[in-house]
Structure formats: structure tokens, C-alpha cells
């Protein structure tokens, strides 16, 4: 969530039952890397304790414009912030802000704010549709403020209709979009396999491959930037990825990667198999270092479980599974074969015939084949750009 990371956000919480959602909203904003300063009206504090917000935001909550520590701050805060967000904004608060009535700290900071202001209303369906409320909304928008649309559904009163506070994920997505990066993957969790696997021959030797893990890490970064969460199951790689929203599971062998991937996939909406997994492993790894003997030696290998194919066989209709095909010949035919055999939704072909593509490099050149027979070819690009192309083609194309 680069767009939100580092942003200073004032969150004004007003007295609505939806104030409880502002707790999760605070957590999402902080998790995305924002500095959050919470302001509350006294009636908001009757729904949620200020201590909850203070703990989550790691800053004191201000409620009283005349309090010693807040008196000068309403002007300073208005200048400090990159954005002011009023969520939930009650009908009363909308009226107050629309008419410049400065009788609480949120209104005082609002009038001092030079940053963009966002209001996320919350109220009952009839209050929302009342001409007074709608006129206040129009007036606020005419001053350049941004309306985060209400959502529709069951309301606290028991009535159904428009007036619900937008879900916290949607509020974060709205802000992020405003700041420049789509947040189409908020609420989505992706399992990514990355890097090589090492298959022990004896305690010092292994069968491995040249994967660096860069492609998988680039994918993790791109998904997190768009609001998603990632579980990255990574084989031995020098990379040390650290990001909010990333759970890193380090493994060595294909069997370990398989065990973790199979355990994680049911709680994910997306699986991306970017790892270069050894197809075979030594049947009987030696317990002690193998000594040099004759001119030849034979190691008997046994097949490893196929992670992508197993997840493909367990995939639910709301899960998307994306594989890679690393080929040296007959790229398209081999990729299509793997797409079908492993029951993938998409396969990303990279060929070692293309200079700059595949293992170890900072660049890659890919073609993406869909189970729907659609194909998209891309030029050589950085792995970060390739990751964004993969996500745009497979996960966010309709968003
Ligand atoms: O890590 P980098 O240096 O950045 O390099 C990136 C990459 C070249 C490793 C990556 O882009 C890539 O192509 N990964 C897949 C490599 C591979 O092993 O492809 P494959 O054609 O052998 O396998 C097909 C698919 O099945 C892959 O998604 C693979 O992860 C998966 N597979 C294969 C075998 C196995 N036992 N389990 C699997 O899940």
C-alpha cells in the first residue's frame, strides 16, 4: 500500500453506532504505513473508548478543542495532515461541516485543514435520503471535499437501505486510489511459492536450481501494494523480504514447500506458483558425507509431489491459481499442457531462450495463457513491472 504509506491522516470519529468500524479502519491505515491522528466527538466516545484508538494509532486522541494539549493543535493538525477523513460522519456532523459551525474539535480542524478532506457518512436510510442531508452533502462537495459513498444493506435500526458506513477496506481503497495506487486487492490473501528447492543428497550436498526468488518477491510486493496480504513460502534464497502484510515461511525441500502450501491454500483466494520446484529428490539421502569412490556414481531419484497440481485439484470456484512454466523449447505447447494438467486458471510462460528472462535476472519476458484460451504477450521488463502485468491480467482485470 505504497500510496498510503507515510501519509499523515487525521481520522475524525463522530457519534454513530458505526464508530466501531473506525477501530478496524484505524488498524488498516496504520498497517498500511499511515500516521493516524484520531479526533473524536464526545458522543463518539460513548460508542467506543478513546483508549482503543490511542492504543491502535499510538497517539493520544483529542476530543476537546479547549483542552490544553489540543488548543493550538487544531490549526497545527490542519496543516500537518496529508488528508482528513471523517468516518463515520453523522448527519449532524455533515450539517456542522457544511455550515462552518465550529463547536467541536473535528469541525475546528476541518476549518483549518489545507489538505483534502474525505467524508464517509453513516446514518439511517431516511436520514440519508432527507433533502437536508443531501443538500449538506452537495454543499460539502461544492467546497472540494470528497464523498466516500455510503453502502446499502441492513442498518442498526433494523431497516434496510442506503446509509451504511462504507466498509473500512473500501475506505482505504478510496483513499489509496486518490493517492495514486489501485487497492483492488484489499481483503484478498495470496499464497506465493518462490525460489529454488534443495533436495539433500547427503548432509553437505543437494540438488538445486538457479532460482533467486526475485520473481516471487516482486509478486508479493505488487499484491501488498494493491492492498492484499501474502503468505510467501520461499525456498533457500538470499533475499530477506520484509513488508507489512507479508508472512514469510522459509523452507528448503520440495516436500516442505508442499506441506506449507497445502496447509495455507484453503485460507487464500489466490495461489501463485513462482517457485522452481525440483521434480525429483534423492530416494535415500545419505546420513553421512558420501566418500569419493569409483569414476561413476548413481543417485536414485524419486518423484516429488507436485504443489501446483495438488492445489489445482483442491481449488474452489472462488480461488484463482496461477502457475509458471519455465521452458527451453516448445514453450507455448508445454505451457498449455501444464495449464490443463495442473488445473490452473493461468500460466505464465518464461523461456530461457529469451535473453534477460527466467532465473536470477532482474528482468523477465512473459506470456500469460488463460484457461479461457486468451493469451497476452509482454516485452522484456523489470520483474517488478512483470509482477504488475501478471496481477493486472489475472486478478484485477475487471476491477
Ligand atoms: O526466482 P527467479 O530467479 O526470479 O526466477 C523466476 C523463475 C524463472 C523461477 C519463475 O519465473 C518461474 O518460471 N518459476 C517456475 C519454474 C518451474 O519450475 O517451472 P516448471 O515448468 O518446471 O513448473 C510448472 C509449474 O509447476 C510452476 O508453477 C512450478 O512452481 C510448479 N511446480 C512444479 C513442480 C512441482 N513439484 N511443484 C510445483 O508446484
Short mmCIF file of C-alpha atoms and ligand atoms in Angstrom, two decimals:
data_model
loop_
_atom_site.label_atom_id
_atom_site.label_comp_id
_atom_site.label_asym_id
_atom_site.label_seq_id
_atom_site.Cartn_x
_atom_site.Cartn_y
_atom_site.Cartn_z
CA UNK A 1 0.00 0.00 0.00
CA UNK A 2 2.62 2.48 -1.06
CA UNK A 3 0.00 5.12 -1.71
CA UNK A 4 -0.96 5.32 1.96
CA UNK A 5 2.44 4.52 3.44
CA UNK A 6 3.95 7.58 5.13
CA UNK A 7 0.78 9.66 4.79
CA UNK A 8 -0.40 11.69 7.78
CA UNK A 9 -4.11 11.14 8.20
CA UNK A 10 -6.50 12.80 10.62
CA UNK A 11 -9.39 10.48 11.37
CA UNK A 12 -12.42 12.24 12.82
CA UNK A 13 -14.79 9.79 14.51
CA UNK A 14 -18.29 11.04 15.27
CA UNK A 15 -21.18 9.63 17.28
CA UNK A 16 -22.64 6.81 15.27
CA UNK A 17 -23.01 3.12 16.02
CA UNK A 18 -20.65 2.68 13.04
CA UNK A 19 -17.87 4.18 15.21
CA UNK A 20 -16.85 0.59 15.95
CA UNK A 21 -15.85 0.22 12.29
CA UNK A 22 -13.47 3.16 12.69
CA UNK A 23 -11.45 0.94 15.04
CA UNK A 24 -10.70 -1.52 12.23
CA UNK A 25 -10.23 1.39 9.83
CA UNK A 26 -7.54 2.81 12.13
CA UNK A 27 -5.83 -0.56 12.19
CA UNK A 28 -5.91 -0.86 8.38
CA UNK A 29 -4.50 2.65 7.92
CA UNK A 30 -1.70 2.05 10.45
CA UNK A 31 -0.95 -1.33 8.88
CA UNK A 32 -0.69 0.40 5.51
CA UNK A 33 2.02 2.63 6.97
CA UNK A 34 0.00 5.80 7.66
CA UNK A 35 0.41 8.02 10.72
CA UNK A 36 -3.08 8.35 12.12
CA UNK A 37 -4.25 11.11 14.46
CA UNK A 38 -7.69 10.32 15.82
CA UNK A 39 -10.12 13.04 16.86
CA UNK A 40 -13.42 12.15 18.49
CA UNK A 41 -16.59 13.93 19.40
CA UNK A 42 -17.83 13.29 22.97
CA UNK A 43 -20.77 11.32 21.56
CA UNK A 44 -18.38 9.07 19.57
CA UNK A 45 -16.67 8.28 22.87
CA UNK A 46 -19.97 6.90 24.15
CA UNK A 47 -19.77 4.21 21.45
CA UNK A 48 -16.03 3.42 21.55
CA UNK A 49 -13.43 4.25 24.21
CA UNK A 50 -10.72 6.74 23.10
CA UNK A 51 -8.16 4.37 24.62
CA UNK A 52 -8.90 1.84 21.86
CA UNK A 53 -7.96 4.38 19.18
CA UNK A 54 -4.99 5.70 21.16
CA UNK A 55 -3.62 2.18 21.50
CA UNK A 56 -4.06 1.34 17.82
CA UNK A 57 -2.77 4.67 16.49
CA UNK A 58 -0.05 5.00 19.15
CA UNK A 59 -1.01 8.68 19.53
CA UNK A 60 -3.19 10.48 22.06
CA UNK A 61 -6.77 11.01 20.96
CA UNK A 62 -8.05 14.60 21.05
CA UNK A 63 -11.67 15.27 21.96
CA UNK A 64 -11.83 18.76 23.34
CA UNK A 65 -10.84 21.84 21.36
CA UNK A 66 -10.34 23.79 24.58
CA UNK A 67 -8.13 21.19 26.29
CA UNK A 68 -4.63 22.48 26.97
CA UNK A 69 -2.86 19.95 24.79
CA UNK A 70 -5.28 20.39 21.89
CA UNK A 71 -5.92 24.12 21.93
CA UNK A 72 -3.15 25.12 19.48
CA UNK A 73 -3.21 21.81 17.79
CA UNK A 74 -6.36 22.26 15.77
CA UNK A 75 -4.53 24.68 13.49
CA UNK A 76 -1.28 22.71 13.57
CA UNK A 77 -3.10 19.46 12.86
CA UNK A 78 -4.93 21.02 9.93
CA UNK A 79 -1.57 21.95 8.43
CA UNK A 80 0.20 18.72 9.44
CA UNK A 81 -2.18 16.29 7.71
CA UNK A 82 -1.97 14.94 4.16
CA UNK A 83 -5.65 14.01 4.40
CA UNK A 84 -8.53 14.43 6.80
CA UNK A 85 -11.09 11.67 6.92
CA UNK A 86 -14.34 11.92 8.85
CA UNK A 87 -15.63 8.37 9.33
CA UNK A 88 -18.29 7.79 10.39
CA UNK A 89 -19.74 11.23 9.60
CA UNK A 90 -23.19 11.59 11.18
CA UNK A 91 -25.97 13.74 9.70
CA UNK A 92 -25.23 16.23 12.47
CA UNK A 93 -21.53 16.40 11.60
CA UNK A 94 -22.28 16.82 7.89
CA UNK A 95 -24.58 19.74 8.76
CA UNK A 96 -21.95 21.21 11.07
CA UNK A 97 -19.15 20.99 8.48
CA UNK A 98 -21.35 22.16 5.60
CA UNK A 99 -22.31 25.26 7.56
CA UNK A 100 -19.00 26.02 9.21
CA UNK A 101 -20.33 25.59 12.73
CA UNK A 102 -17.19 25.30 14.78
CA UNK A 103 -18.26 23.80 18.09
CA UNK A 104 -16.07 20.73 18.36
CA UNK A 105 -12.54 19.69 17.57
CA UNK A 106 -13.39 17.91 14.32
CA UNK A 107 -15.10 20.99 12.92
CA UNK A 108 -12.24 23.21 14.13
CA UNK A 109 -9.60 21.07 12.44
CA UNK A 110 -11.78 20.77 9.32
CA UNK A 111 -11.96 24.54 9.00
CA UNK A 112 -8.17 24.80 9.44
CA UNK A 113 -7.31 21.92 7.10
CA UNK A 114 -5.47 22.67 3.88
CA UNK A 115 -5.34 19.00 2.90
CA UNK A 116 -8.01 17.05 1.00
CA UNK A 117 -10.98 16.15 3.21
CA UNK A 118 -12.99 12.94 2.87
CA UNK A 119 -16.34 12.31 4.50
CA UNK A 120 -17.76 8.82 4.92
CA UNK A 121 -21.35 9.26 6.10
CA UNK A 122 -23.26 6.79 8.25
CA UNK A 123 -26.91 7.10 9.22
CA UNK A 124 -30.32 5.60 8.82
CA UNK A 125 -31.86 5.28 5.35
CA UNK A 126 -34.44 8.07 5.79
CA UNK A 127 -31.93 10.46 7.33
CA UNK A 128 -29.61 9.78 4.39
CA UNK A 129 -32.27 10.48 1.79
CA UNK A 130 -33.61 13.57 3.57
CA UNK A 131 -33.23 16.68 1.39
CA UNK A 132 -31.39 18.47 4.23
CA UNK A 133 -28.70 15.77 4.34
CA UNK A 134 -28.44 15.62 0.56
CA UNK A 135 -28.14 19.43 0.41
CA UNK A 136 -25.36 19.32 3.02
CA UNK A 137 -23.53 16.65 1.04
CA UNK A 138 -23.81 18.72 -2.14
CA UNK A 139 -22.55 21.76 -0.31
CA UNK A 140 -19.57 19.88 1.13
CA UNK A 141 -18.72 18.52 -2.31
CA UNK A 142 -19.02 22.01 -3.82
CA UNK A 143 -16.25 23.08 -1.41
CA UNK A 144 -13.97 20.39 -2.88
CA UNK A 145 -14.50 17.75 -0.19
CA UNK A 146 -14.67 14.12 -1.25
CA UNK A 147 -17.65 11.90 -0.52
CA UNK A 148 -16.95 8.24 0.20
CA UNK A 149 -20.24 6.68 -0.89
CA UNK A 150 -22.48 5.07 1.69
CA UNK A 151 -23.23 1.39 1.26
CA UNK A 152 -26.55 -0.35 1.22
CA UNK A 153 -27.81 -3.12 3.48
CA UNK A 154 -29.17 -3.80 6.93
CA UNK A 155 -28.99 -0.78 9.22
CA UNK A 156 -28.70 -0.57 13.00
CA UNK A 157 -32.37 0.45 13.17
CA UNK A 158 -33.36 -2.82 11.53
CA UNK A 159 -34.34 -1.01 8.34
CA UNK A 160 -32.75 -1.90 5.02
CA UNK A 161 -31.32 0.55 2.54
CA UNK A 162 -28.63 3.11 1.90
CA UNK A 163 -26.81 4.79 4.75
CA UNK A 164 -24.29 2.22 5.99
CA UNK A 165 -20.75 3.42 6.53
CA UNK A 166 -18.53 2.18 3.70
CA UNK A 167 -16.57 -0.92 4.76
CA UNK A 168 -13.13 0.02 6.15
CA UNK A 169 -11.39 -1.83 3.28
CA UNK A 170 -13.37 0.25 0.79
CA UNK A 171 -12.49 3.48 2.60
CA UNK A 172 -8.80 2.57 2.47
CA UNK A 173 -9.18 1.66 -1.21
CA UNK A 174 -10.84 5.02 -1.89
CA UNK A 175 -8.01 6.92 -0.19
CA UNK A 176 -5.33 4.85 -1.90
CA UNK A 177 -6.90 5.40 -5.29
CA UNK A 178 -6.92 9.10 -4.54
CA UNK A 179 -3.22 8.93 -3.70
CA UNK A 180 -2.46 7.00 -6.86
CA UNK A 181 -2.38 3.22 -6.48
CA UNK A 182 -5.37 0.96 -7.06
CA UNK A 183 -6.32 -1.02 -3.97
CA UNK A 184 -8.18 -3.70 -5.86
CA UNK A 185 -6.73 -6.50 -3.71
CA UNK A 186 -7.87 -5.27 -0.28
CA UNK A 187 -9.28 -8.27 1.60
CA UNK A 188 -7.51 -10.77 -0.69
CA UNK A 189 -4.88 -13.19 0.60
CA UNK A 190 -2.41 -14.78 -1.79
CA UNK A 191 -0.17 -17.80 -1.34
CA UNK A 192 3.03 -17.43 -3.35
CA UNK A 193 5.73 -20.05 -3.73
CA UNK A 194 9.14 -18.69 -4.69
CA UNK A 195 12.79 -19.53 -5.03
CA UNK A 196 14.52 -22.86 -5.54
CA UNK A 197 14.25 -26.06 -3.55
CA UNK A 198 17.24 -28.00 -2.25
CA UNK A 199 16.99 -31.79 -2.24
CA UNK A 200 19.55 -33.35 0.06
CA UNK A 201 21.98 -35.92 -1.34
CA UNK A 202 23.91 -36.10 1.91
CA UNK A 203 24.47 -33.62 4.78
CA UNK A 204 26.63 -31.34 2.57
CA UNK A 205 25.32 -31.73 -0.98
CA UNK A 206 21.98 -31.12 -2.62
CA UNK A 207 20.20 -30.99 -5.96
CA UNK A 208 19.05 -27.41 -6.51
CA UNK A 209 18.46 -24.87 -9.25
CA UNK A 210 19.25 -21.27 -10.16
CA UNK A 211 16.07 -19.56 -8.98
CA UNK A 212 16.78 -16.44 -6.91
CA UNK A 213 13.26 -15.87 -5.60
CA UNK A 214 13.13 -12.41 -7.22
CA UNK A 215 10.03 -13.09 -9.33
CA UNK A 216 8.07 -14.37 -6.33
CA UNK A 217 9.13 -11.48 -4.10
CA UNK A 218 8.18 -8.96 -6.83
CA UNK A 219 4.73 -10.56 -6.99
CA UNK A 220 4.38 -10.39 -3.20
CA UNK A 221 5.31 -6.70 -3.24
CA UNK A 222 2.87 -5.87 -6.03
CA UNK A 223 -0.01 -7.66 -4.30
CA UNK A 224 0.69 -5.92 -0.98
CA UNK A 225 0.96 -2.54 -2.72
CA UNK A 226 -2.58 -3.11 -4.01
CA UNK A 227 -3.89 -3.86 -0.55
CA UNK A 228 -3.60 -7.67 -0.46
CA UNK A 229 -1.96 -9.94 2.09
CA UNK A 230 0.66 -12.51 1.13
CA UNK A 231 1.94 -15.78 2.55
CA UNK A 232 5.26 -16.33 0.81
CA UNK A 233 6.61 -19.88 1.01
CA UNK A 234 10.18 -19.46 -0.15
CA UNK A 235 12.97 -21.92 -0.72
CA UNK A 236 16.64 -21.10 0.01
CA UNK A 237 17.15 -17.57 -1.33
CA UNK A 238 19.45 -14.74 -0.33
CA UNK A 239 16.51 -12.32 -0.36
CA UNK A 240 15.17 -11.13 3.00
CA UNK A 241 11.79 -9.62 2.14
CA UNK A 242 10.13 -7.65 4.94
CA UNK A 243 6.84 -5.91 4.35
CA UNK A 244 3.69 -5.12 6.28
CA UNK A 245 1.17 -7.70 5.14
CA UNK A 246 3.79 -10.37 4.39
CA UNK A 247 4.07 -13.69 6.21
CA UNK A 248 7.31 -15.37 5.18
CA UNK A 249 7.70 -19.12 5.56
CA UNK A 250 11.21 -20.35 4.78
CA UNK A 251 11.59 -23.91 3.53
CA UNK A 252 14.32 -25.99 1.98
CA UNK A 253 12.92 -29.01 0.16
CA UNK A 254 10.00 -29.51 -2.23
CA UNK A 255 8.27 -31.69 0.38
CA UNK A 256 8.45 -28.87 2.97
CA UNK A 257 7.22 -26.34 0.40
CA UNK A 258 4.37 -28.72 -0.47
CA UNK A 259 3.37 -29.20 3.19
CA UNK A 260 3.18 -25.46 3.89
CA UNK A 261 1.49 -24.58 0.60
CA UNK A 262 -1.20 -27.23 1.05
CA UNK A 263 -1.83 -26.03 4.63
CA UNK A 264 -2.05 -22.34 3.62
CA UNK A 265 -4.04 -22.51 0.38
CA UNK A 266 -7.53 -23.10 1.85
CA UNK A 267 -7.42 -19.68 3.59
CA UNK A 268 -6.25 -17.87 0.41
CA UNK A 269 -8.18 -16.53 -2.54
CA UNK A 270 -5.14 -16.65 -4.82
CA UNK A 271 -2.22 -19.05 -5.37
CA UNK A 272 0.80 -18.12 -7.48
CA UNK A 273 3.37 -20.84 -8.05
CA UNK A 274 6.56 -18.97 -8.95
CA UNK A 275 8.96 -21.41 -7.29
CA UNK A 276 11.29 -23.62 -9.27
CA UNK A 277 10.49 -26.89 -7.52
CA UNK A 278 12.69 -29.95 -8.00
CA UNK A 279 10.66 -32.62 -9.76
CA UNK A 280 12.75 -35.40 -8.19
CA UNK A 281 14.71 -35.92 -4.97
CA UNK A 282 17.26 -38.49 -3.90
CA UNK A 283 15.37 -41.57 -2.76
CA UNK A 284 17.63 -42.23 0.19
CA UNK A 285 19.81 -39.26 1.22
CA UNK A 286 22.98 -40.43 2.96
CA UNK A 287 23.21 -39.68 6.68
CA UNK A 288 26.98 -39.11 6.45
CA UNK A 289 29.03 -37.31 3.80
CA UNK A 290 29.44 -39.61 0.77
CA UNK A 291 33.10 -40.52 0.22
CA UNK A 292 34.76 -40.40 -3.18
CA UNK A 293 34.94 -43.91 -4.67
CA UNK A 294 34.89 -45.05 -8.33
CA UNK A 295 34.74 -42.95 -11.54
CA UNK A 296 30.97 -43.03 -11.67
CA UNK A 297 28.18 -42.89 -9.18
CA UNK A 298 24.43 -43.17 -9.46
CA UNK A 299 21.85 -41.48 -7.26
CA UNK A 300 18.38 -42.96 -7.41
CA UNK A 301 15.71 -40.28 -7.55
CA UNK A 302 12.06 -40.39 -6.62
CA UNK A 303 9.31 -38.03 -7.77
CA UNK A 304 8.39 -35.05 -5.58
CA UNK A 305 4.73 -34.15 -5.04
CA UNK A 306 3.54 -31.52 -7.48
CA UNK A 307 2.38 -28.50 -5.45
CA UNK A 308 0.60 -26.70 -8.31
CA UNK A 309 -1.23 -29.84 -9.42
CA UNK A 310 -2.31 -30.66 -5.86
CA UNK A 311 -3.65 -27.14 -5.27
CA UNK A 312 -5.29 -27.32 -8.71
CA UNK A 313 -7.16 -30.47 -7.67
CA UNK A 314 -8.30 -28.84 -4.38
CA UNK A 315 -9.14 -25.43 -5.85
CA UNK A 316 -12.57 -23.96 -5.03
CA UNK A 317 -14.55 -21.89 -7.52
CA UNK A 318 -13.66 -18.63 -5.71
CA UNK A 319 -9.92 -19.33 -5.81
CA UNK A 320 -7.57 -18.33 -8.64
CA UNK A 321 -4.49 -20.47 -9.25
CA UNK A 322 -1.63 -19.19 -11.38
CA UNK A 323 1.38 -21.29 -12.38
CA UNK A 324 4.61 -20.56 -14.17
CA UNK A 325 6.24 -22.56 -16.95
CA UNK A 326 9.98 -22.27 -17.37
CA UNK A 327 10.80 -23.70 -20.75
CA UNK A 328 13.78 -24.10 -23.03
CA UNK A 329 11.82 -25.41 -26.04
CA UNK A 330 8.23 -25.75 -27.29
CA UNK A 331 7.27 -23.04 -24.81
CA UNK A 332 3.67 -22.50 -25.79
CA UNK A 333 2.71 -26.18 -26.14
CA UNK A 334 4.40 -27.11 -22.86
CA UNK A 335 2.83 -24.17 -21.02
CA UNK A 336 -0.66 -25.02 -22.30
CA UNK A 337 -0.14 -28.66 -21.31
CA UNK A 338 0.77 -27.65 -17.74
CA UNK A 339 -2.17 -25.23 -17.59
CA UNK A 340 -4.58 -28.08 -18.31
CA UNK A 341 -2.85 -30.91 -16.40
CA UNK A 342 -2.49 -28.85 -13.23
CA UNK A 343 -6.00 -27.32 -13.47
CA UNK A 344 -4.61 -23.77 -13.37
CA UNK A 345 -6.55 -20.64 -14.26
CA UNK A 346 -3.48 -19.01 -15.83
CA UNK A 347 0.06 -19.97 -16.66
CA UNK A 348 2.93 -17.52 -17.08
CA UNK A 349 5.46 -18.71 -19.63
CA UNK A 350 9.05 -17.55 -19.39
CA UNK A 351 11.62 -19.03 -21.72
CA UNK A 352 15.35 -19.36 -21.16
CA UNK A 353 15.66 -18.75 -24.91
CA UNK A 354 14.81 -15.08 -24.31
CA UNK A 355 17.85 -13.13 -23.15
CA UNK A 356 17.16 -11.47 -19.77
CA UNK A 357 14.27 -13.83 -18.95
CA UNK A 358 13.91 -16.51 -16.29
CA UNK A 359 16.35 -17.28 -13.47
CA UNK A 360 18.38 -14.86 -11.42
CA UNK A 361 17.97 -11.79 -13.63
CA UNK A 362 16.23 -8.59 -12.53
CA UNK A 363 14.15 -8.76 -15.72
CA UNK A 364 11.73 -11.21 -17.28
CA UNK A 365 9.79 -11.64 -20.50
CA UNK A 366 6.49 -13.45 -20.15
CA UNK A 367 3.39 -14.57 -21.98
CA UNK A 368 0.26 -15.30 -19.99
CA UNK A 369 -2.11 -18.06 -21.13
CA UNK A 370 -5.60 -18.27 -19.63
CA UNK A 371 -7.78 -21.34 -19.21
CA UNK A 372 -10.23 -19.28 -21.30
CA UNK A 373 -7.70 -19.54 -24.19
CA UNK A 374 -6.78 -15.86 -24.03
CA UNK A 375 -3.08 -15.06 -24.46
CA UNK A 376 -1.18 -11.86 -23.69
CA UNK A 377 2.48 -11.35 -24.66
CA UNK A 378 4.71 -8.85 -22.88
CA UNK A 379 8.06 -7.27 -23.62
CA UNK A 380 11.20 -7.68 -21.51
CA UNK A 381 10.64 -5.67 -18.30
CA UNK A 382 11.84 -5.49 -14.71
CA UNK A 383 10.42 -8.26 -12.54
CA UNK A 384 8.51 -5.56 -10.58
CA UNK A 385 6.78 -4.46 -13.80
CA UNK A 386 6.18 -8.07 -14.85
CA UNK A 387 4.54 -8.73 -11.47
CA UNK A 388 2.17 -5.79 -12.04
CA UNK A 389 1.33 -7.11 -15.54
CA UNK A 390 0.58 -10.55 -14.14
CA UNK A 391 -1.74 -9.11 -11.49
CA UNK A 392 -3.48 -6.80 -13.95
CA UNK A 393 -4.04 -9.66 -16.43
CA UNK A 394 -5.17 -12.30 -13.97
CA UNK A 395 -6.51 -10.77 -10.73
CA UNK A 396 -7.67 -7.20 -11.25
CA UNK A 397 -8.69 -7.13 -14.91
CA UNK A 398 -12.36 -6.50 -14.09
CA UNK A 399 -11.70 -4.07 -11.23
O1 LIG B 1 13.36 -16.86 -8.89
P1 LIG B 1 13.85 -16.07 -10.07
O2 LIG B 1 15.36 -16.12 -10.21
O3 LIG B 1 13.29 -14.68 -10.10
O4 LIG B 1 13.33 -16.81 -11.37
C1 LIG B 1 11.96 -16.87 -11.63
C2 LIG B 1 11.53 -18.23 -12.20
C3 LIG B 1 12.21 -18.45 -13.53
C4 LIG B 1 11.93 -19.35 -11.24
C5 LIG B 1 9.99 -18.17 -12.36
O5 LIG B 1 9.66 -17.13 -13.24
C6 LIG B 1 9.44 -19.48 -12.89
O6 LIG B 1 9.35 -19.73 -14.07
N1 LIG B 1 9.04 -20.39 -11.96
C7 LIG B 1 8.59 -21.74 -12.27
C8 LIG B 1 9.78 -22.60 -12.61
C9 LIG B 1 9.41 -24.02 -12.85
O7 LIG B 1 9.83 -24.86 -12.09
O8 LIG B 1 8.61 -24.23 -13.84
P2 LIG B 1 8.06 -25.70 -14.30
O9 LIG B 1 7.65 -25.50 -15.69
O10 LIG B 1 9.05 -26.76 -14.00
O11 LIG B 1 6.82 -25.95 -13.36
C10 LIG B 1 5.49 -25.61 -13.73
C11 LIG B 1 4.71 -25.08 -12.53
O12 LIG B 1 4.50 -26.12 -11.59
C12 LIG B 1 5.41 -23.96 -11.80
O13 LIG B 1 4.41 -23.04 -11.39
C13 LIG B 1 6.04 -24.66 -10.61
O14 LIG B 1 6.15 -23.78 -9.48
C14 LIG B 1 5.02 -25.75 -10.32
N2 LIG B 1 5.57 -26.98 -9.73
C15 LIG B 1 6.47 -27.76 -10.38
C16 LIG B 1 6.92 -28.91 -9.80
C17 LIG B 1 6.46 -29.27 -8.52
N3 LIG B 1 6.88 -30.38 -7.93
N4 LIG B 1 5.58 -28.48 -7.89
C18 LIG B 1 5.14 -27.35 -8.46
O15 LIG B 1 4.33 -26.63 -7.88
#
